[in-house]
C-alpha cells in the first residue's frame, strides 16, 4: 500500500424503502419510466429493477421495483426520506403495480447483503448505458433451474457514486449496473449454476461496457479483471505493478500484463 485516504461519512438519519410488483409485460414501460426521468432523479434515491418468481405462482416471473431513500441527519430525516419516495408513490409506476409496500423504515445496519458462508455462490455483472439490457437478461432468467436461487437486478442510473479522480482506480463504465447472483447449498447444483450464469453473461455481452471487479468470479473470468477498468487506469495499474512487483510475486490479476 503506497498511500491510503479515509473519508468518513456522517451516519444516515433515515433509510426508507418502497417496493412495487409489476406484471412482466410492464417491464419495458418501467424501464422507460425511469429512463425518461433520469435527469430528474435525486441521488439520494436508489432504483433497483429486478426479476423474481411470483410468490403465489413460482413458475411465473414478475418484475419488482425497489426504491430506497437515504436522508441525512437533521430535524426530521424520516419525513425527508418519505418525501423523496412520495414522488414515486403518486406516479404512474405505483398505479400500475399489482402489489406494493411503501414508506417502510429500514435498518441501516442491514443495508449491505451478507451471504450465507455455508453455501456456494457465483456471480457476474456488467456496466451499461442501455437499461434495456435487463430485457435480454429476462430471456435467460426464464430458463433458470427451478431449484437454483437466483437474484437478478438492474441498478438504474447506478447509485454507487464514488468520487472520480485520476488517482482512484475504480472505473464506473456505464450509467446502469446489471448483476446476477446465484446462491445455493446443494453441491449437485455446482455445474448447473456455473453453466446458467455463463448463459446470462453471453446474453448481456452485447450491452457490456465494463464490469465491477468486486462482484465477478475472477477465478472463472480472469479476462474480466481488465474489463473492470478504463484503459487509462489499467495502464497506470500495469505501470505500478511493473515498478513494484516485476516478477509477479503477489497473487492478483490487477495490473497483470499477460
PDB file of C-alpha atoms in Angstrom:
ATOM      1  CA  UNK A   1       0.000   0.000   0.000  1.00  0.00           C
ATOM      2  CA  UNK A   2       1.629   3.195  -1.168  1.00  0.00           C
ATOM      3  CA  UNK A   3      -0.889   5.531   0.417  1.00  0.00           C
ATOM      4  CA  UNK A   4      -4.378   5.464   1.815  1.00  0.00           C
ATOM      5  CA  UNK A   5      -7.043   8.105   2.213  1.00  0.00           C
ATOM      6  CA  UNK A   6     -10.004   7.594   4.516  1.00  0.00           C
ATOM      7  CA  UNK A   7     -13.198   9.551   4.078  1.00  0.00           C
ATOM      8  CA  UNK A   8     -15.665   9.443   6.964  1.00  0.00           C
ATOM      9  CA  UNK A   9     -19.379   9.983   6.476  1.00  0.00           C
ATOM     10  CA  UNK A  10     -21.994  11.049   8.974  1.00  0.00           C
ATOM     11  CA  UNK A  11     -24.385   8.232   9.941  1.00  0.00           C
ATOM     12  CA  UNK A  12     -27.621   8.232   7.984  1.00  0.00           C
ATOM     13  CA  UNK A  13     -30.580   9.934   9.559  1.00  0.00           C
ATOM     14  CA  UNK A  14     -33.147   7.684   7.904  1.00  0.00           C
ATOM     15  CA  UNK A  15     -33.299   4.794   5.445  1.00  0.00           C
ATOM     16  CA  UNK A  16     -36.728   4.033   3.969  1.00  0.00           C
ATOM     17  CA  UNK A  17     -37.903   1.881   1.063  1.00  0.00           C
ATOM     18  CA  UNK A  18     -40.900   1.312  -1.193  1.00  0.00           C
ATOM     19  CA  UNK A  19     -41.379  -1.802  -3.320  1.00  0.00           C
ATOM     20  CA  UNK A  20     -43.668  -2.436  -6.292  1.00  0.00           C
ATOM     21  CA  UNK A  21     -44.529  -5.686  -8.070  1.00  0.00           C
ATOM     22  CA  UNK A  22     -45.333  -5.355 -11.757  1.00  0.00           C
ATOM     23  CA  UNK A  23     -46.579  -7.832 -14.344  1.00  0.00           C
ATOM     24  CA  UNK A  24     -43.775  -8.906 -16.631  1.00  0.00           C
ATOM     25  CA  UNK A  25     -45.327  -7.216 -19.660  1.00  0.00           C
ATOM     26  CA  UNK A  26     -44.978  -3.883 -17.832  1.00  0.00           C
ATOM     27  CA  UNK A  27     -41.182  -4.225 -17.563  1.00  0.00           C
ATOM     28  CA  UNK A  28     -40.339  -2.222 -20.745  1.00  0.00           C
ATOM     29  CA  UNK A  29     -42.625   0.590 -19.576  1.00  0.00           C
ATOM     30  CA  UNK A  30     -40.993   0.594 -16.134  1.00  0.00           C
ATOM     31  CA  UNK A  31     -37.536   0.888 -17.684  1.00  0.00           C
ATOM     32  CA  UNK A  32     -38.789   3.697 -19.929  1.00  0.00           C
ATOM     33  CA  UNK A  33     -40.406   5.426 -16.938  1.00  0.00           C
ATOM     34  CA  UNK A  34     -37.056   5.770 -15.192  1.00  0.00           C
ATOM     35  CA  UNK A  35     -35.102   6.474 -18.390  1.00  0.00           C
ATOM     36  CA  UNK A  36     -37.340   9.454 -19.133  1.00  0.00           C
ATOM     37  CA  UNK A  37     -36.794  10.841 -15.641  1.00  0.00           C
ATOM     38  CA  UNK A  38     -33.063  10.166 -15.420  1.00  0.00           C
ATOM     39  CA  UNK A  39     -32.115  13.845 -15.366  1.00  0.00           C
ATOM     40  CA  UNK A  40     -34.563  14.460 -12.523  1.00  0.00           C
ATOM     41  CA  UNK A  41     -33.518  11.558 -10.312  1.00  0.00           C
ATOM     42  CA  UNK A  42     -32.487  12.567  -6.817  1.00  0.00           C
ATOM     43  CA  UNK A  43     -29.130  10.921  -5.982  1.00  0.00           C
ATOM     44  CA  UNK A  44     -30.495  10.130  -2.518  1.00  0.00           C
ATOM     45  CA  UNK A  45     -32.901   7.600  -4.026  1.00  0.00           C
ATOM     46  CA  UNK A  46     -31.559   4.298  -5.353  1.00  0.00           C
ATOM     47  CA  UNK A  47     -33.600   2.481  -8.000  1.00  0.00           C
ATOM     48  CA  UNK A  48     -33.387  -1.260  -8.463  1.00  0.00           C
ATOM     49  CA  UNK A  49     -35.419  -3.133 -11.084  1.00  0.00           C
ATOM     50  CA  UNK A  50     -35.316  -6.880 -10.644  1.00  0.00           C
ATOM     51  CA  UNK A  51     -36.812 -10.182 -11.720  1.00  0.00           C
ATOM     52  CA  UNK A  52     -38.130 -12.815  -9.343  1.00  0.00           C
ATOM     53  CA  UNK A  53     -40.582 -15.724  -9.201  1.00  0.00           C
ATOM     54  CA  UNK A  54     -44.135 -14.783  -8.262  1.00  0.00           C
ATOM     55  CA  UNK A  55     -44.752 -15.551  -4.572  1.00  0.00           C
ATOM     56  CA  UNK A  56     -48.007 -17.385  -5.323  1.00  0.00           C
ATOM     57  CA  UNK A  57     -47.047 -18.898  -8.694  1.00  0.00           C
ATOM     58  CA  UNK A  58     -43.320 -19.780  -8.577  1.00  0.00           C
ATOM     59  CA  UNK A  59     -43.281 -20.796 -12.240  1.00  0.00           C
ATOM     60  CA  UNK A  60     -44.312 -17.248 -13.200  1.00  0.00           C
ATOM     61  CA  UNK A  61     -41.741 -14.450 -13.361  1.00  0.00           C
ATOM     62  CA  UNK A  62     -42.660 -10.951 -12.220  1.00  0.00           C
ATOM     63  CA  UNK A  63     -40.794  -7.659 -12.160  1.00  0.00           C
ATOM     64  CA  UNK A  64     -40.030  -5.863  -8.942  1.00  0.00           C
ATOM     65  CA  UNK A  65     -39.000  -2.264  -8.404  1.00  0.00           C
ATOM     66  CA  UNK A  66     -37.368  -1.234  -5.148  1.00  0.00           C
ATOM     67  CA  UNK A  67     -36.810   2.413  -4.291  1.00  0.00           C
ATOM     68  CA  UNK A  68     -34.614   3.225  -1.311  1.00  0.00           C
ATOM     69  CA  UNK A  69     -34.358   6.744   0.097  1.00  0.00           C
ATOM     70  CA  UNK A  70     -31.412   7.874   2.218  1.00  0.00           C
ATOM     71  CA  UNK A  71     -31.784  11.027   4.318  1.00  0.00           C
ATOM     72  CA  UNK A  72     -29.041  12.749   6.270  1.00  0.00           C
ATOM     73  CA  UNK A  73     -29.373  13.615   9.895  1.00  0.00           C
ATOM     74  CA  UNK A  74     -31.479  16.706  10.501  1.00  0.00           C
ATOM     75  CA  UNK A  75     -34.611  17.963  12.162  1.00  0.00           C
ATOM     76  CA  UNK A  76     -36.841  15.228  10.670  1.00  0.00           C
ATOM     77  CA  UNK A  77     -34.914  12.784   8.430  1.00  0.00           C
ATOM     78  CA  UNK A  78     -37.812  10.299   8.328  1.00  0.00           C
ATOM     79  CA  UNK A  79     -40.077  12.959   6.833  1.00  0.00           C
ATOM     80  CA  UNK A  80     -37.348  13.836   4.328  1.00  0.00           C
ATOM     81  CA  UNK A  81     -36.977  10.215   3.233  1.00  0.00           C
ATOM     82  CA  UNK A  82     -40.748   9.881   2.943  1.00  0.00           C
ATOM     83  CA  UNK A  83     -40.971  12.965   0.751  1.00  0.00           C
ATOM     84  CA  UNK A  84     -38.339  11.503  -1.617  1.00  0.00           C
ATOM     85  CA  UNK A  85     -40.392   8.326  -2.050  1.00  0.00           C
ATOM     86  CA  UNK A  86     -43.714  10.168  -2.310  1.00  0.00           C
ATOM     87  CA  UNK A  87     -42.732  11.444  -5.759  1.00  0.00           C
ATOM     88  CA  UNK A  88     -42.979   7.853  -6.999  1.00  0.00           C
ATOM     89  CA  UNK A  89     -45.908   6.772  -4.816  1.00  0.00           C
ATOM     90  CA  UNK A  90     -48.050   9.394  -6.529  1.00  0.00           C
ATOM     91  CA  UNK A  91     -46.941   8.440 -10.059  1.00  0.00           C
ATOM     92  CA  UNK A  92     -47.952   6.027 -12.777  1.00  0.00           C
ATOM     93  CA  UNK A  93     -45.478   3.381 -11.635  1.00  0.00           C
ATOM     94  CA  UNK A  94     -47.333   2.879  -8.349  1.00  0.00           C
ATOM     95  CA  UNK A  95     -50.705   2.916 -10.082  1.00  0.00           C
ATOM     96  CA  UNK A  96     -49.697   0.053 -12.388  1.00  0.00           C
ATOM     97  CA  UNK A  97     -48.351  -2.153  -9.575  1.00  0.00           C
ATOM     98  CA  UNK A  98     -50.157  -5.376  -8.681  1.00  0.00           C
ATOM     99  CA  UNK A  99     -48.643  -5.272  -5.179  1.00  0.00           C
ATOM    100  CA  UNK A 100     -46.921  -2.501  -3.289  1.00  0.00           C
ATOM    101  CA  UNK A 101     -45.279  -1.811   0.035  1.00  0.00           C
ATOM    102  CA  UNK A 102     -44.500   1.841   0.662  1.00  0.00           C
ATOM    103  CA  UNK A 103     -42.558   4.003   3.129  1.00  0.00           C
ATOM    104  CA  UNK A 104     -41.126   1.092   5.127  1.00  0.00           C
ATOM    105  CA  UNK A 105     -38.341   2.097   7.569  1.00  0.00           C
ATOM    106  CA  UNK A 106     -35.173   0.051   7.068  1.00  0.00           C
ATOM    107  CA  UNK A 107     -32.352  -0.998   9.366  1.00  0.00           C
ATOM    108  CA  UNK A 108     -29.207   0.810   8.234  1.00  0.00           C
ATOM    109  CA  UNK A 109     -27.021  -1.946   9.704  1.00  0.00           C
ATOM    110  CA  UNK A 110     -28.606  -4.429   7.282  1.00  0.00           C
ATOM    111  CA  UNK A 111     -28.115  -2.272   4.189  1.00  0.00           C
ATOM    112  CA  UNK A 112     -25.269  -4.421   2.849  1.00  0.00           C
ATOM    113  CA  UNK A 113     -26.014  -8.015   1.841  1.00  0.00           C
ATOM    114  CA  UNK A 114     -24.075 -10.758   3.631  1.00  0.00           C
ATOM    115  CA  UNK A 115     -24.117 -14.189   2.062  1.00  0.00           C
ATOM    116  CA  UNK A 116     -24.531 -17.472   3.902  1.00  0.00           C
ATOM    117  CA  UNK A 117     -20.955 -18.819   4.326  1.00  0.00           C
ATOM    118  CA  UNK A 118     -22.225 -22.404   4.371  1.00  0.00           C
ATOM    119  CA  UNK A 119     -23.335 -22.253   0.740  1.00  0.00           C
ATOM    120  CA  UNK A 120     -21.807 -21.667  -2.678  1.00  0.00           C
ATOM    121  CA  UNK A 121     -22.123 -18.580  -4.836  1.00  0.00           C
ATOM    122  CA  UNK A 122     -21.470 -17.500  -8.379  1.00  0.00           C
ATOM    123  CA  UNK A 123     -21.964 -14.002  -9.736  1.00  0.00           C
ATOM    124  CA  UNK A 124     -21.414 -11.773 -12.729  1.00  0.00           C
ATOM    125  CA  UNK A 125     -22.296  -8.237 -13.789  1.00  0.00           C
ATOM    126  CA  UNK A 126     -21.960  -5.561 -16.430  1.00  0.00           C
ATOM    127  CA  UNK A 127     -21.916  -1.788 -16.585  1.00  0.00           C
ATOM    128  CA  UNK A 128     -24.017  -0.469 -19.443  1.00  0.00           C
ATOM    129  CA  UNK A 129     -25.676   2.703 -20.720  1.00  0.00           C
ATOM    130  CA  UNK A 130     -28.644   0.695 -22.007  1.00  0.00           C
ATOM    131  CA  UNK A 131     -31.194  -0.225 -19.344  1.00  0.00           C
ATOM    132  CA  UNK A 132     -32.992  -2.480 -21.812  1.00  0.00           C
ATOM    133  CA  UNK A 133     -30.174  -4.976 -21.189  1.00  0.00           C
ATOM    134  CA  UNK A 134     -32.491  -6.224 -18.441  1.00  0.00           C
ATOM    135  CA  UNK A 135     -34.866  -7.430 -21.160  1.00  0.00           C
ATOM    136  CA  UNK A 136     -32.078  -9.551 -22.663  1.00  0.00           C
ATOM    137  CA  UNK A 137     -31.408 -10.991 -19.214  1.00  0.00           C
ATOM    138  CA  UNK A 138     -35.105 -11.790 -18.891  1.00  0.00           C
ATOM    139  CA  UNK A 139     -34.893 -14.452 -21.581  1.00  0.00           C
ATOM    140  CA  UNK A 140     -32.178 -16.244 -19.619  1.00  0.00           C
ATOM    141  CA  UNK A 141     -33.933 -15.764 -16.276  1.00  0.00           C
ATOM    142  CA  UNK A 142     -36.953 -17.639 -17.604  1.00  0.00           C
ATOM    143  CA  UNK A 143     -34.753 -20.704 -18.226  1.00  0.00           C
ATOM    144  CA  UNK A 144     -33.185 -20.807 -14.750  1.00  0.00           C
ATOM    145  CA  UNK A 145     -33.241 -24.168 -12.928  1.00  0.00           C
ATOM    146  CA  UNK A 146     -36.212 -24.297 -10.583  1.00  0.00           C
ATOM    147  CA  UNK A 147     -34.126 -25.303  -7.560  1.00  0.00           C
ATOM    148  CA  UNK A 148     -31.393 -22.675  -8.093  1.00  0.00           C
ATOM    149  CA  UNK A 149     -31.946 -19.487  -6.050  1.00  0.00           C
ATOM    150  CA  UNK A 150     -31.081 -16.534  -8.296  1.00  0.00           C
ATOM    151  CA  UNK A 151     -31.210 -12.752  -7.865  1.00  0.00           C
ATOM    152  CA  UNK A 152     -31.080 -10.568 -10.944  1.00  0.00           C
ATOM    153  CA  UNK A 153     -31.378  -6.793 -10.801  1.00  0.00           C
ATOM    154  CA  UNK A 154     -30.567  -3.568 -12.595  1.00  0.00           C
ATOM    155  CA  UNK A 155     -29.398  -0.585 -10.569  1.00  0.00           C
ATOM    156  CA  UNK A 156     -30.820   2.172 -12.718  1.00  0.00           C
ATOM    157  CA  UNK A 157     -28.583   5.199 -13.163  1.00  0.00           C
ATOM    158  CA  UNK A 158     -26.217   3.443 -10.761  1.00  0.00           C
ATOM    159  CA  UNK A 159     -26.389   4.934  -7.310  1.00  0.00           C
ATOM    160  CA  UNK A 160     -22.868   3.985  -6.261  1.00  0.00           C
ATOM    161  CA  UNK A 161     -21.499   7.452  -6.933  1.00  0.00           C
ATOM    162  CA  UNK A 162     -17.930   7.251  -5.696  1.00  0.00           C
ATOM    163  CA  UNK A 163     -15.683  10.248  -6.247  1.00  0.00           C
ATOM    164  CA  UNK A 164     -13.907  10.305  -9.602  1.00  0.00           C
ATOM    165  CA  UNK A 165     -10.287  11.289  -9.881  1.00  0.00           C
ATOM    166  CA  UNK A 166      -7.187  10.131 -11.687  1.00  0.00           C
ATOM    167  CA  UNK A 167      -5.729   8.531  -8.554  1.00  0.00           C
ATOM    168  CA  UNK A 168      -8.723   6.253  -7.901  1.00  0.00           C
ATOM    169  CA  UNK A 169      -8.698   3.061  -9.946  1.00  0.00           C
ATOM    170  CA  UNK A 170     -12.447   2.409  -9.614  1.00  0.00           C
ATOM    171  CA  UNK A 171     -13.986   2.808 -13.071  1.00  0.00           C
ATOM    172  CA  UNK A 172     -17.792   3.063 -13.357  1.00  0.00           C
ATOM    173  CA  UNK A 173     -18.014   2.329 -17.065  1.00  0.00           C
ATOM    174  CA  UNK A 174     -21.758   2.802 -17.588  1.00  0.00           C
ATOM    175  CA  UNK A 175     -24.807   4.535 -16.181  1.00  0.00           C
ATOM    176  CA  UNK A 176     -26.516   1.307 -15.128  1.00  0.00           C
ATOM    177  CA  UNK A 177     -25.328  -1.760 -13.252  1.00  0.00           C
ATOM    178  CA  UNK A 178     -26.836  -5.160 -14.114  1.00  0.00           C
ATOM    179  CA  UNK A 179     -25.948  -8.083 -11.882  1.00  0.00           C
ATOM    180  CA  UNK A 180     -26.868 -11.716 -11.276  1.00  0.00           C
ATOM    181  CA  UNK A 181     -26.204 -13.652  -8.095  1.00  0.00           C
ATOM    182  CA  UNK A 182     -26.715 -17.411  -7.661  1.00  0.00           C
ATOM    183  CA  UNK A 183     -26.585 -18.770  -4.113  1.00  0.00           C
ATOM    184  CA  UNK A 184     -27.048 -22.486  -3.365  1.00  0.00           C
ATOM    185  CA  UNK A 185     -26.187 -25.156  -0.786  1.00  0.00           C
ATOM    186  CA  UNK A 186     -26.682 -28.388  -2.728  1.00  0.00           C
ATOM    187  CA  UNK A 187     -23.317 -29.310  -4.280  1.00  0.00           C
ATOM    188  CA  UNK A 188     -25.091 -31.204  -7.056  1.00  0.00           C
ATOM    189  CA  UNK A 189     -26.091 -27.775  -8.412  1.00  0.00           C
ATOM    190  CA  UNK A 190     -22.496 -26.584  -8.851  1.00  0.00           C
ATOM    191  CA  UNK A 191     -22.218 -27.300 -12.566  1.00  0.00           C
ATOM    192  CA  UNK A 192     -25.795 -26.201 -13.258  1.00  0.00           C
ATOM    193  CA  UNK A 193     -25.219 -22.855 -11.536  1.00  0.00           C
ATOM    194  CA  UNK A 194     -21.993 -22.089 -13.379  1.00  0.00           C
ATOM    195  CA  UNK A 195     -23.467 -23.012 -16.739  1.00  0.00           C
ATOM    196  CA  UNK A 196     -26.549 -20.898 -16.135  1.00  0.00           C
ATOM    197  CA  UNK A 197     -24.541 -17.818 -15.124  1.00  0.00           C
ATOM    198  CA  UNK A 198     -22.474 -18.329 -18.293  1.00  0.00           C
ATOM    199  CA  UNK A 199     -25.731 -18.134 -20.265  1.00  0.00           C
ATOM    200  CA  UNK A 200     -26.554 -14.847 -18.534  1.00  0.00           C
ATOM    201  CA  UNK A 201     -23.090 -13.483 -19.356  1.00  0.00           C
ATOM    202  CA  UNK A 202     -23.454 -14.378 -23.026  1.00  0.00           C
ATOM    203  CA  UNK A 203     -26.933 -12.849 -23.267  1.00  0.00           C
ATOM    204  CA  UNK A 204     -25.886  -9.451 -21.881  1.00  0.00           C
ATOM    205  CA  UNK A 205     -22.417  -9.321 -23.502  1.00  0.00           C
ATOM    206  CA  UNK A 206     -23.628  -7.086 -26.394  1.00  0.00           C
ATOM    207  CA  UNK A 207     -24.570  -4.422 -23.822  1.00  0.00           C
ATOM    208  CA  UNK A 208     -21.361  -4.658 -21.790  1.00  0.00           C
ATOM    209  CA  UNK A 209     -19.181  -1.589 -21.307  1.00  0.00           C
ATOM    210  CA  UNK A 210     -17.318  -2.963 -18.318  1.00  0.00           C
ATOM    211  CA  UNK A 211     -17.614  -4.843 -15.036  1.00  0.00           C
ATOM    212  CA  UNK A 212     -17.485  -4.192 -11.307  1.00  0.00           C
ATOM    213  CA  UNK A 213     -14.450  -6.120 -10.063  1.00  0.00           C
ATOM    214  CA  UNK A 214     -15.756  -6.947  -6.580  1.00  0.00           C
ATOM    215  CA  UNK A 215     -18.703  -8.898  -7.984  1.00  0.00           C
ATOM    216  CA  UNK A 216     -17.149 -11.136 -10.589  1.00  0.00           C
ATOM    217  CA  UNK A 217     -15.586 -14.548 -10.101  1.00  0.00           C
ATOM    218  CA  UNK A 218     -12.020 -13.789 -11.165  1.00  0.00           C
ATOM    219  CA  UNK A 219     -11.073 -17.454 -10.941  1.00  0.00           C
ATOM    220  CA  UNK A 220     -13.606 -18.246 -13.661  1.00  0.00           C
ATOM    221  CA  UNK A 221     -13.431 -14.993 -15.629  1.00  0.00           C
ATOM    222  CA  UNK A 222      -9.873 -13.601 -15.278  1.00  0.00           C
ATOM    223  CA  UNK A 223     -10.279 -11.679 -18.559  1.00  0.00           C
ATOM    224  CA  UNK A 224     -12.975  -9.552 -16.916  1.00  0.00           C
ATOM    225  CA  UNK A 225     -10.480  -8.025 -14.485  1.00  0.00           C
ATOM    226  CA  UNK A 226      -9.030  -5.832 -17.213  1.00  0.00           C
ATOM    227  CA  UNK A 227     -12.548  -5.055 -18.439  1.00  0.00           C
ATOM    228  CA  UNK A 228     -13.304  -3.589 -14.993  1.00  0.00           C
ATOM    229  CA  UNK A 229     -11.036  -0.578 -15.546  1.00  0.00           C
ATOM    230  CA  UNK A 230     -10.771   2.169 -18.102  1.00  0.00           C
ATOM    231  CA  UNK A 231      -7.775   1.877 -20.436  1.00  0.00           C
ATOM    232  CA  UNK A 232      -6.050   4.819 -18.761  1.00  0.00           C
ATOM    233  CA  UNK A 233      -6.404   3.401 -15.259  1.00  0.00           C
ATOM    234  CA  UNK A 234      -5.442  -0.107 -16.306  1.00  0.00           C
ATOM    235  CA  UNK A 235      -2.257   1.221 -17.894  1.00  0.00           C
ATOM    236  CA  UNK A 236      -1.413   3.023 -14.675  1.00  0.00           C
ATOM    237  CA  UNK A 237      -2.016  -0.135 -12.632  1.00  0.00           C
ATOM    238  CA  UNK A 238       0.249  -2.016 -15.026  1.00  0.00           C
ATOM    239  CA  UNK A 239       2.968   0.614 -14.584  1.00  0.00           C
ATOM    240  CA  UNK A 240       2.706   0.318 -10.786  1.00  0.00           C
ATOM    241  CA  UNK A 241       2.914  -3.464 -10.971  1.00  0.00           C
ATOM    242  CA  UNK A 242       5.891  -3.321 -13.302  1.00  0.00           C
ATOM    243  CA  UNK A 243       7.674  -0.938 -10.942  1.00  0.00           C
ATOM    244  CA  UNK A 244       6.949  -2.628  -7.595  1.00  0.00           C
ATOM    245  CA  UNK A 245       6.293  -6.286  -8.478  1.00  0.00           C
ATOM    246  CA  UNK A 246       8.115  -7.011 -11.744  1.00  0.00           C
ATOM    247  CA  UNK A 247       8.314 -10.750 -11.009  1.00  0.00           C
ATOM    248  CA  UNK A 248       4.588 -11.067 -10.159  1.00  0.00           C
ATOM    249  CA  UNK A 249       5.221 -12.413  -6.661  1.00  0.00           C
ATOM    250  CA  UNK A 250       1.879 -11.106  -5.371  1.00  0.00           C
ATOM    251  CA  UNK A 251      -1.182 -13.033  -6.481  1.00  0.00           C
ATOM    252  CA  UNK A 252      -3.611 -10.655  -8.100  1.00  0.00           C
ATOM    253  CA  UNK A 253      -4.953 -10.219 -11.604  1.00  0.00           C
ATOM    254  CA  UNK A 254      -4.906  -6.415 -11.309  1.00  0.00           C
ATOM    255  CA  UNK A 255      -2.188  -4.866 -13.446  1.00  0.00           C
ATOM    256  CA  UNK A 256      -1.091  -8.244 -14.806  1.00  0.00           C
ATOM    257  CA  UNK A 257       0.178  -7.821 -18.358  1.00  0.00           C
ATOM    258  CA  UNK A 258      -0.289 -11.413 -19.510  1.00  0.00           C
TER     259      UNK A 258
END
